Amino acid sequence: MTSGPNSNATPAQAKICVYCGSSPGKNPAYLKAAQELGRLMAENNIALVYGGGTVGLMGEVAKTIVSINGPDAVHGIIPEALVKWERDGTYSSTKDANGYHVPEEQVYGRTTVVKDMHTRKQMMAREVIEGGPGSGFIALPGGYGTMEELLETATWNQLGIHNKGVCLLNINGFYNGLTDWIKTAVDEGFVKAGNADILVTATDAEGALKALREYKVSDARYGLDWGNE
C-alpha cells in the first residue's frame, strides 16, 4: 500500500522467514537458539513465515511464537509431499478445507498446504517482501533444504528480485564454512566484493533481528527489472 506524505497509515507488520532444520541437531545450543529467536520475534511483534513443519528447529520457532502471540503470528507453508515427513502427532486429527492433514493451529499457527516447492518458496518470499521495516530472512542451522533456500534467497537479492536482508544465525560456528566460502569466492573473482555482505551474520537472536533492521542493500547488485516476479 502506498501512502501520501501526510498519511497516518500504520506501517505493515515486520515478517521474517526462518529457514532451519526439521531436526533439532545434536548440540542443545541449536534448539535453545530457535526458542530464543521465537521469543524475541514475538516480543517485537514480528510475524513468522516458515516451512510449515512441526518437528526440529522449525517446529520450535513456530510453537514458541504461538505460545506468546497466538496462531495469527505464524504462517507455515508446506508442500503436500512433505507433510508426512515434517510432522508430529498433531497432524493426525486436523484437516484443512481441502482435506489435507495440518498441525493444530493453536500450537503451531496457520498452515497452508501447497502443491510444490516452488510455490512454497514464492509464497514465503512474497510475504516477507510485503512486510514492514525489519522484515527479512534468517537461517538457523539445517541441512540441504535450509542451504538451498538460503542461497536462492541470497541470489534473488543479488539479482534485484528483492531487497530484504538475509542473515545467518551462526550458532556454534555452524556457518563458518559458508562464510569462508564467500570470502574465497570473492578472492577468486566469482562474487563481487560489494555483494559479499548480501549474507550478513549474527551469533545470537538479538543480533540477527538487529542485522535485519539495519540491513544495507549492496550497490553491486544487478539492476534487473523483474516486473511482478
Tab-separated table of C-alpha atoms in Angstrom:
chain	number	residue	atom	x	y	z
A	1	MET	CA	0.000	0.000	0.000
A	2	THR	CA	1.316	3.400	-0.935
A	3	SER	CA	0.711	6.280	1.440
A	4	GLY	CA	0.976	10.008	0.847
A	5	PRO	CA	3.264	12.345	2.762
A	6	ASN	CA	0.509	13.300	5.214
A	7	SER	CA	-0.861	9.808	5.654
A	8	ASN	CA	-1.240	8.331	9.140
A	9	ALA	CA	-1.337	4.784	7.788
A	10	THR	CA	0.063	2.190	10.170
A	11	PRO	CA	3.274	0.605	8.835
A	12	ALA	CA	2.996	-3.012	7.760
A	13	GLN	CA	3.992	-5.606	10.346
A	14	ALA	CA	7.526	-6.928	10.073
A	15	LYS	CA	7.720	-10.514	8.834
A	16	ILE	CA	10.689	-12.836	8.983
A	17	CYS	CA	11.055	-16.066	7.083
A	18	VAL	CA	13.139	-18.543	9.071
A	19	TYR	CA	14.960	-21.331	7.269
A	20	CYS	CA	16.106	-24.163	9.534
A	21	GLY	CA	16.288	-27.877	10.015
A	22	SER	CA	13.471	-30.336	10.616
A	23	SER	CA	15.900	-31.921	13.089
A	24	PRO	CA	16.924	-30.416	16.440
A	25	GLY	CA	20.580	-31.210	15.771
A	26	LYS	CA	22.967	-32.830	18.221
A	27	ASN	CA	24.003	-29.684	20.093
A	28	PRO	CA	21.369	-28.354	22.544
A	29	ALA	CA	22.539	-24.838	21.623
A	30	TYR	CA	20.633	-25.078	18.330
A	31	LEU	CA	17.266	-25.736	19.998
A	32	LYS	CA	17.943	-23.022	22.546
A	33	ALA	CA	18.706	-20.558	19.733
A	34	ALA	CA	15.444	-21.459	17.982
A	35	GLN	CA	13.489	-20.836	21.179
A	36	GLU	CA	15.263	-17.528	21.799
A	37	LEU	CA	14.635	-16.365	18.231
A	38	GLY	CA	10.943	-17.187	18.580
A	39	ARG	CA	10.705	-15.378	21.912
A	40	LEU	CA	12.358	-12.215	20.640
A	41	MET	CA	10.313	-12.186	17.442
A	42	ALA	CA	7.120	-12.435	19.496
A	43	GLU	CA	8.211	-9.722	21.928
A	44	ASN	CA	8.942	-7.419	18.979
A	45	ASN	CA	5.622	-8.259	17.271
A	46	ILE	CA	7.371	-9.813	14.272
A	47	ALA	CA	5.369	-12.428	12.381
A	48	LEU	CA	6.914	-15.724	11.330
A	49	VAL	CA	6.751	-17.261	7.869
A	50	TYR	CA	8.296	-20.720	7.702
A	51	GLY	CA	8.229	-24.118	6.039
A	52	GLY	CA	5.270	-25.475	7.983
A	53	GLY	CA	6.855	-28.426	9.763
A	54	THR	CA	6.258	-29.203	13.430
A	55	VAL	CA	9.493	-31.026	14.207
A	56	GLY	CA	13.076	-29.963	14.810
A	57	LEU	CA	14.140	-26.337	14.904
A	58	MET	CA	11.318	-25.180	12.634
A	59	GLY	CA	8.652	-26.527	14.938
A	60	GLU	CA	10.352	-24.995	17.960
A	61	VAL	CA	10.413	-21.476	16.499
A	62	ALA	CA	6.764	-21.716	15.474
A	63	LYS	CA	5.322	-23.012	18.737
A	64	THR	CA	7.388	-20.561	20.794
A	65	ILE	CA	5.882	-17.611	18.912
A	66	VAL	CA	2.349	-19.030	19.018
A	67	SER	CA	2.619	-19.588	22.784
A	68	ILE	CA	3.272	-15.857	23.225
A	69	ASN	CA	1.382	-14.060	20.433
A	70	GLY	CA	-1.167	-16.617	19.264
A	71	PRO	CA	-1.673	-18.517	15.992
A	72	ASP	CA	-2.132	-15.472	13.754
A	73	ALA	CA	1.547	-14.604	14.313
A	74	VAL	CA	2.731	-17.694	12.417
A	75	HIS	CA	2.140	-18.886	8.849
A	76	GLY	CA	3.562	-22.242	7.835
A	77	ILE	CA	3.666	-23.137	4.140
A	78	ILE	CA	4.396	-26.753	3.273
A	79	PRO	CA	4.258	-28.835	0.069
A	80	GLU	CA	1.820	-31.718	0.094
A	81	ALA	CA	4.599	-34.283	-0.417
A	82	LEU	CA	6.462	-33.154	2.728
A	83	VAL	CA	3.512	-33.273	5.093
A	84	LYS	CA	4.134	-36.883	6.092
A	85	TRP	CA	7.812	-36.205	6.822
A	86	GLU	CA	7.966	-32.858	8.597
A	87	ARG	CA	5.245	-33.544	11.143
A	88	ASP	CA	4.476	-34.869	14.576
A	89	GLY	CA	1.321	-36.386	16.078
A	90	THR	CA	-0.676	-33.158	15.880
A	91	TYR	CA	-1.196	-33.804	12.170
A	92	SER	CA	-3.292	-36.897	12.795
A	93	SER	CA	-6.637	-35.321	13.672
A	94	THR	CA	-6.902	-31.913	11.975
A	95	LYS	CA	-7.666	-31.318	8.290
A	96	ASP	CA	-7.920	-28.089	6.311
A	97	ALA	CA	-10.703	-27.130	3.880
A	98	ASN	CA	-9.059	-29.198	1.137
A	99	GLY	CA	-8.773	-32.328	3.247
A	100	TYR	CA	-5.046	-32.042	3.945
A	101	HIS	CA	-3.784	-33.010	7.376
A	102	VAL	CA	-2.398	-29.928	9.115
A	103	PRO	CA	-0.972	-29.304	12.604
A	104	GLU	CA	-3.018	-27.918	15.461
A	105	GLU	CA	-3.388	-24.194	14.776
A	106	GLN	CA	-3.393	-23.244	18.446
A	107	VAL	CA	0.057	-24.831	18.815
A	108	TYR	CA	1.829	-24.132	15.517
A	109	GLY	CA	-0.172	-21.348	13.859
A	110	ARG	CA	-1.824	-21.212	10.467
A	111	THR	CA	-0.758	-23.756	7.832
A	112	THR	CA	-1.143	-23.642	4.066
A	113	VAL	CA	-0.523	-26.824	2.060
A	114	VAL	CA	0.704	-26.213	-1.490
A	115	LYS	CA	1.464	-28.476	-4.439
A	116	ASP	CA	5.188	-27.942	-4.903
A	117	MET	CA	8.415	-26.448	-3.564
A	118	HIS	CA	8.433	-23.517	-5.985
A	119	THR	CA	5.013	-22.349	-4.789
A	120	ARG	CA	6.126	-22.691	-1.177
A	121	LYS	CA	9.248	-20.583	-1.667
A	122	GLN	CA	7.457	-17.968	-3.749
A	123	MET	CA	4.700	-17.553	-1.144
A	124	MET	CA	7.155	-17.291	1.744
A	125	ALA	CA	9.264	-14.715	-0.070
A	126	ARG	CA	6.249	-12.643	-1.111
A	127	GLU	CA	5.031	-12.345	2.489
A	128	VAL	CA	8.438	-11.103	3.613
A	129	ILE	CA	8.798	-8.689	0.695
A	130	GLU	CA	5.432	-7.151	1.584
A	131	GLY	CA	6.357	-6.908	5.282
A	132	GLY	CA	7.258	-3.743	7.152
A	133	PRO	CA	10.663	-2.452	8.320
A	134	GLY	CA	12.852	-5.159	9.828
A	135	SER	CA	11.470	-7.876	7.559
A	136	GLY	CA	13.883	-10.364	6.067
A	137	PHE	CA	15.239	-13.897	6.131
A	138	ILE	CA	17.122	-15.715	8.894
A	139	ALA	CA	18.831	-19.090	8.605
A	140	LEU	CA	19.302	-21.224	11.680
A	141	PRO	CA	21.316	-24.441	11.294
A	142	GLY	CA	19.877	-27.005	8.917
A	143	GLY	CA	20.636	-29.396	6.091
A	144	TYR	CA	20.436	-29.377	2.309
A	145	GLY	CA	16.973	-27.813	2.194
A	146	THR	CA	17.969	-24.975	4.509
A	147	MET	CA	21.091	-24.261	2.471
A	148	GLU	CA	19.223	-24.370	-0.836
A	149	GLU	CA	16.555	-21.928	0.319
A	150	LEU	CA	19.132	-19.658	1.934
A	151	LEU	CA	21.339	-19.378	-1.152
A	152	GLU	CA	18.401	-18.969	-3.502
A	153	THR	CA	17.144	-16.078	-1.363
A	154	ALA	CA	20.621	-14.517	-1.418
A	155	THR	CA	20.742	-14.957	-5.193
A	156	TRP	CA	17.350	-13.290	-5.568
A	157	ASN	CA	18.744	-10.343	-3.600
A	158	GLN	CA	21.800	-10.162	-5.858
A	159	LEU	CA	19.567	-10.231	-8.947
A	160	GLY	CA	17.344	-7.458	-7.603
A	161	ILE	CA	14.216	-9.585	-7.115
A	162	HIS	CA	14.013	-8.361	-3.513
A	163	ASN	CA	15.947	-6.022	-1.215
A	164	LYS	CA	15.358	-7.665	2.158
A	165	GLY	CA	18.154	-8.696	4.485
A	166	VAL	CA	19.407	-12.283	4.652
A	167	CYS	CA	21.081	-13.237	7.928
A	168	LEU	CA	22.993	-16.319	9.024
A	169	LEU	CA	22.300	-17.072	12.683
A	170	ASN	CA	25.690	-18.665	13.129
A	171	ILE	CA	25.288	-20.770	16.252
A	172	ASN	CA	28.347	-22.648	17.470
A	173	GLY	CA	30.204	-21.716	14.266
A	174	PHE	CA	27.785	-23.776	12.172
A	175	TYR	CA	28.056	-21.459	9.154
A	176	ASN	CA	31.785	-20.766	9.355
A	177	GLY	CA	32.364	-22.954	6.309
A	178	LEU	CA	29.863	-20.921	4.295
A	179	THR	CA	31.328	-17.575	5.307
A	180	ASP	CA	34.795	-18.884	4.419
A	181	TRP	CA	33.486	-19.966	1.002
A	182	ILE	CA	32.061	-16.478	0.369
A	183	LYS	CA	35.461	-14.954	1.134
A	184	THR	CA	37.121	-17.416	-1.231
A	185	ALA	CA	34.549	-16.734	-3.960
A	186	VAL	CA	35.285	-13.014	-3.680
A	187	ASP	CA	39.044	-13.567	-3.703
A	188	GLU	CA	38.783	-15.800	-6.776
A	189	GLY	CA	36.530	-13.393	-8.675
A	190	PHE	CA	33.247	-15.321	-8.593
A	191	VAL	CA	31.368	-12.929	-6.278
A	192	LYS	CA	31.675	-9.151	-6.433
A	193	ALA	CA	33.274	-7.753	-3.297
A	194	GLY	CA	30.290	-5.449	-2.813
A	195	ASN	CA	27.957	-8.454	-2.745
A	196	ALA	CA	29.860	-10.352	-0.064
A	197	ASP	CA	27.608	-8.806	2.589
A	198	ILE	CA	24.332	-9.799	0.957
A	199	LEU	CA	24.535	-12.510	3.599
A	200	VAL	CA	25.093	-10.886	6.985
A	201	THR	CA	25.846	-12.821	10.151
A	202	ALA	CA	24.935	-12.833	13.827
A	203	THR	CA	25.791	-15.150	16.698
A	204	ASP	CA	22.563	-14.741	18.657
A	205	ALA	CA	18.907	-13.993	18.013
A	206	GLU	CA	19.066	-10.405	19.183
A	207	GLY	CA	21.936	-9.740	16.803
A	208	ALA	CA	20.046	-11.328	13.915
A	209	LEU	CA	16.993	-9.099	14.386
A	210	LYS	CA	19.271	-6.066	14.651
A	211	ALA	CA	21.079	-7.091	11.461
A	212	LEU	CA	17.798	-7.152	9.545
A	213	ARG	CA	16.680	-3.792	10.937
A	214	GLU	CA	19.973	-2.205	9.920
A	215	TYR	CA	20.451	-4.090	6.649
A	216	LYS	CA	22.072	-2.099	3.829
A	217	VAL	CA	21.354	-3.099	0.242
A	218	SER	CA	24.509	-3.669	-1.803
A	219	ASP	CA	25.318	-1.152	-4.538
A	220	ALA	CA	26.869	-4.002	-6.517
A	221	ARG	CA	23.595	-5.846	-7.094
A	222	TYR	CA	22.415	-6.365	-10.665
A	223	GLY	CA	19.906	-3.695	-11.678
A	224	LEU	CA	17.439	-6.031	-13.353
A	225	ASP	CA	13.726	-5.429	-13.875
A	226	TRP	CA	11.712	-8.460	-12.827
A	227	GLY	CA	8.255	-6.895	-13.065
A	228	ASN	CA	5.887	-8.770	-10.746
A	229	GLU	CA	8.151	-11.797	-10.294
